[in-house]
Tab-separated table of C-alpha atoms in Angstrom:
chain	number	residue	atom	x	y	z
C	17	UNK	CA	37.755	96.194	20.989
C	18	UNK	CA	38.504	97.156	24.761
C	19	UNK	CA	36.909	100.247	25.858
C	20	UNK	CA	39.530	103.357	27.030
C	21	UNK	CA	40.355	103.248	30.590
C	22	UNK	CA	40.504	106.646	32.295
C	23	UNK	CA	43.124	105.007	34.385
C	24	UNK	CA	45.485	104.091	31.600
C	25	UNK	CA	45.084	107.417	30.240
C	26	UNK	CA	45.588	109.291	33.642
C	27	UNK	CA	48.706	107.120	34.246
C	28	UNK	CA	50.059	108.135	30.798
C	29	UNK	CA	49.206	111.856	31.991
C	30	UNK	CA	50.931	111.372	35.307
C	31	UNK	CA	54.325	109.458	34.129
C	32	UNK	CA	54.765	111.934	31.220
C	33	UNK	CA	54.542	114.818	33.361
C	34	UNK	CA	56.833	113.584	35.968
C	35	UNK	CA	59.744	112.686	33.448
C	36	UNK	CA	58.698	115.807	31.636
C	37	UNK	CA	59.262	117.685	34.519
C	38	UNK	CA	62.468	116.337	35.515
C	39	UNK	CA	63.741	116.454	31.704
C	40	UNK	CA	62.873	119.844	31.901
C	41	UNK	CA	65.034	120.637	35.265
C	42	UNK	CA	67.900	118.812	33.873
C	43	UNK	CA	67.722	120.624	30.359
C	44	UNK	CA	67.544	123.937	32.028
C	45	UNK	CA	70.497	122.915	34.002
C	46	UNK	CA	72.555	122.061	31.221
C	47	UNK	CA	71.280	124.749	28.830
C	48	UNK	CA	68.332	126.355	27.474
C	49	UNK	CA	64.860	124.931	27.692
C	50	UNK	CA	63.403	124.131	24.490
C	51	UNK	CA	60.330	126.425	23.843
C	52	UNK	CA	56.669	124.950	23.883
C	53	UNK	CA	55.544	125.672	20.274
C	54	UNK	CA	51.705	127.350	19.957
C	55	UNK	CA	51.158	124.762	16.827
C	56	UNK	CA	50.874	121.769	19.543
C	57	UNK	CA	47.903	123.587	20.747
C	58	UNK	CA	46.669	124.238	17.339
C	59	UNK	CA	47.005	120.959	16.354
C	60	UNK	CA	45.385	119.153	19.375
C	61	UNK	CA	42.170	121.461	18.926
C	62	UNK	CA	42.147	120.411	15.202
C	63	UNK	CA	41.967	116.892	16.402
C	64	UNK	CA	39.600	117.431	18.963
C	65	UNK	CA	37.230	119.089	16.508
C	66	UNK	CA	37.549	116.272	14.140
C	67	UNK	CA	36.943	113.889	16.943
C	68	UNK	CA	33.969	115.758	17.840
C	69	UNK	CA	32.557	116.354	14.181
C	70	UNK	CA	32.956	112.698	13.892
C	71	UNK	CA	31.072	111.665	17.082
C	72	UNK	CA	28.287	113.958	16.342
C	73	UNK	CA	27.523	112.750	12.719
C	74	UNK	CA	27.594	109.468	13.425
C	75	UNK	CA	25.457	109.787	16.422
C	76	UNK	CA	22.873	111.636	13.908
C	77	UNK	CA	23.092	108.745	11.470
C	78	UNK	CA	22.735	105.984	13.911
C	79	UNK	CA	19.807	107.701	15.632
C	80	UNK	CA	18.225	108.222	12.226
C	81	UNK	CA	18.677	104.493	11.453
C	82	UNK	CA	17.740	103.300	14.668
C	83	UNK	CA	14.240	105.338	14.168
C	84	UNK	CA	13.959	103.774	10.577
C	85	UNK	CA	13.523	106.952	8.712
C	86	UNK	CA	13.403	106.705	5.095
C	87	UNK	CA	16.284	108.774	4.069
C	88	UNK	CA	18.816	107.514	6.707
C	89	UNK	CA	22.047	106.965	5.661
C	90	UNK	CA	23.315	103.707	7.163
C	91	UNK	CA	26.748	103.515	9.287
C	92	UNK	CA	29.409	101.107	7.563
C	93	UNK	CA	30.559	99.108	10.617
C	94	UNK	CA	34.364	99.248	9.301
C	95	UNK	CA	34.018	103.319	9.397
C	96	UNK	CA	32.690	103.655	12.767
C	97	UNK	CA	35.361	100.943	13.900
C	98	UNK	CA	37.875	102.814	12.205
C	99	UNK	CA	36.749	106.217	13.911
C	100	UNK	CA	36.936	104.526	17.319
C	101	UNK	CA	40.598	103.387	16.414
C	102	UNK	CA	41.547	107.014	15.734
C	103	UNK	CA	39.643	107.939	19.070
C	104	UNK	CA	41.927	105.510	20.921
C	105	UNK	CA	44.791	106.559	19.384
C	106	UNK	CA	44.366	110.383	19.450
C	107	UNK	CA	43.512	109.914	23.348
C	108	UNK	CA	46.739	107.961	23.927
C	109	UNK	CA	48.894	110.402	22.418
C	110	UNK	CA	46.513	113.188	23.707
C	111	UNK	CA	47.569	111.611	27.052
C	112	UNK	CA	51.076	111.724	26.587
C	113	UNK	CA	51.566	114.946	24.829
C	114	UNK	CA	49.383	116.926	27.664
C	115	UNK	CA	51.499	115.154	30.325
C	116	UNK	CA	54.482	116.173	28.739
C	117	UNK	CA	53.710	119.817	28.450
C	118	UNK	CA	52.199	119.798	31.801
C	119	UNK	CA	55.350	118.748	33.242
C	120	UNK	CA	57.314	121.360	31.497
C	121	UNK	CA	54.400	123.768	32.448
C	122	UNK	CA	54.909	123.145	35.987
C	123	UNK	CA	58.507	123.669	35.785
C	124	UNK	CA	57.925	126.896	34.249
C	125	UNK	CA	55.770	127.952	37.359
C	126	UNK	CA	58.993	128.871	39.304
C	127	UNK	CA	60.064	131.353	36.422
C	128	UNK	CA	56.870	133.669	35.866
C	129	UNK	CA	58.537	136.569	36.396
C	130	UNK	CA	60.707	136.235	33.316
C	131	UNK	CA	57.953	137.122	30.319
C	132	UNK	CA	59.205	134.268	27.570
C	133	UNK	CA	59.123	131.697	30.385
C	134	UNK	CA	55.497	133.316	31.322
C	135	UNK	CA	54.267	132.741	27.811
C	136	UNK	CA	55.741	129.373	27.250
C	137	UNK	CA	53.862	128.387	30.641
C	138	UNK	CA	50.813	129.642	29.183
C	139	UNK	CA	51.545	127.606	25.971
C	140	UNK	CA	51.890	124.594	27.911
C	141	UNK	CA	48.692	125.442	30.014
C	142	UNK	CA	46.752	125.485	27.129
C	143	UNK	CA	47.922	122.651	25.180
C	144	UNK	CA	47.217	120.567	28.225
C	145	UNK	CA	43.605	121.895	28.082
C	146	UNK	CA	43.120	120.776	24.611
C	147	UNK	CA	44.827	117.334	25.302
C	148	UNK	CA	42.080	116.959	27.787
C	149	UNK	CA	39.539	118.261	25.200
C	150	UNK	CA	40.812	115.625	22.629
C	151	UNK	CA	40.729	112.887	25.365
C	152	UNK	CA	36.977	113.920	26.005
C	153	UNK	CA	36.059	113.954	22.327
C	154	UNK	CA	37.625	110.550	21.937
C	155	UNK	CA	35.659	109.056	25.162
C	156	UNK	CA	32.621	110.698	23.511
C	157	UNK	CA	33.105	109.078	19.902
C	158	UNK	CA	33.754	105.648	21.734
C	159	UNK	CA	30.294	105.942	23.803
C	160	UNK	CA	28.736	107.144	20.544
C	161	UNK	CA	29.934	103.754	18.725
C	162	UNK	CA	29.553	101.401	21.624
C	163	UNK	CA	27.018	98.646	20.613
C	164	UNK	CA	24.017	98.097	22.845
C	165	UNK	CA	24.436	95.318	25.286
C	166	UNK	CA	22.626	92.047	24.076
C	167	UNK	CA	20.198	91.176	26.895
C	168	UNK	CA	19.071	88.071	25.347
C	169	UNK	CA	22.577	86.519	25.626
C	170	UNK	CA	23.309	87.801	28.960
C	171	UNK	CA	20.026	86.446	30.580
C	172	UNK	CA	19.646	83.293	28.477
C	173	UNK	CA	19.840	80.836	31.367
C	174	UNK	CA	17.706	82.682	33.776
C	175	UNK	CA	13.882	82.981	34.141
C	176	UNK	CA	12.137	86.437	33.470
C	177	UNK	CA	11.043	88.092	36.460
C	178	UNK	CA	7.513	89.023	36.726
């Protein structure tokens, strides 16, 4: 499985942000701008907590397994793979959602004197922050589940250095 690339996530974030900003300008010119739901922040925060809890649990179990503790619970490779896939999907969706709300938030910065728009800009900003938290938790989970490099196979054709 390929690692998450920060460039890909940043690209998704920027493209979604630009399209969302342009869409918000167009939507505002035609009618009223749809509101930024506070539920987006709550859902993103819940996903970040789940990813972080999974990463911390797997890290502790892998450490106990590496140290060969007698009561260590092993980590099922399929479960770890599923966790990483969930992290990848969550990071991509979080980059998209954070970019979308980021673009909307940038548009709303022009209207901070209107209390309703100011609240929507705050919700959009908090949604961007929680989206970044999801991405950080997904990257941490991926790092925890990464297999160590096998140096024996990488250096098979070279003589050992002394």
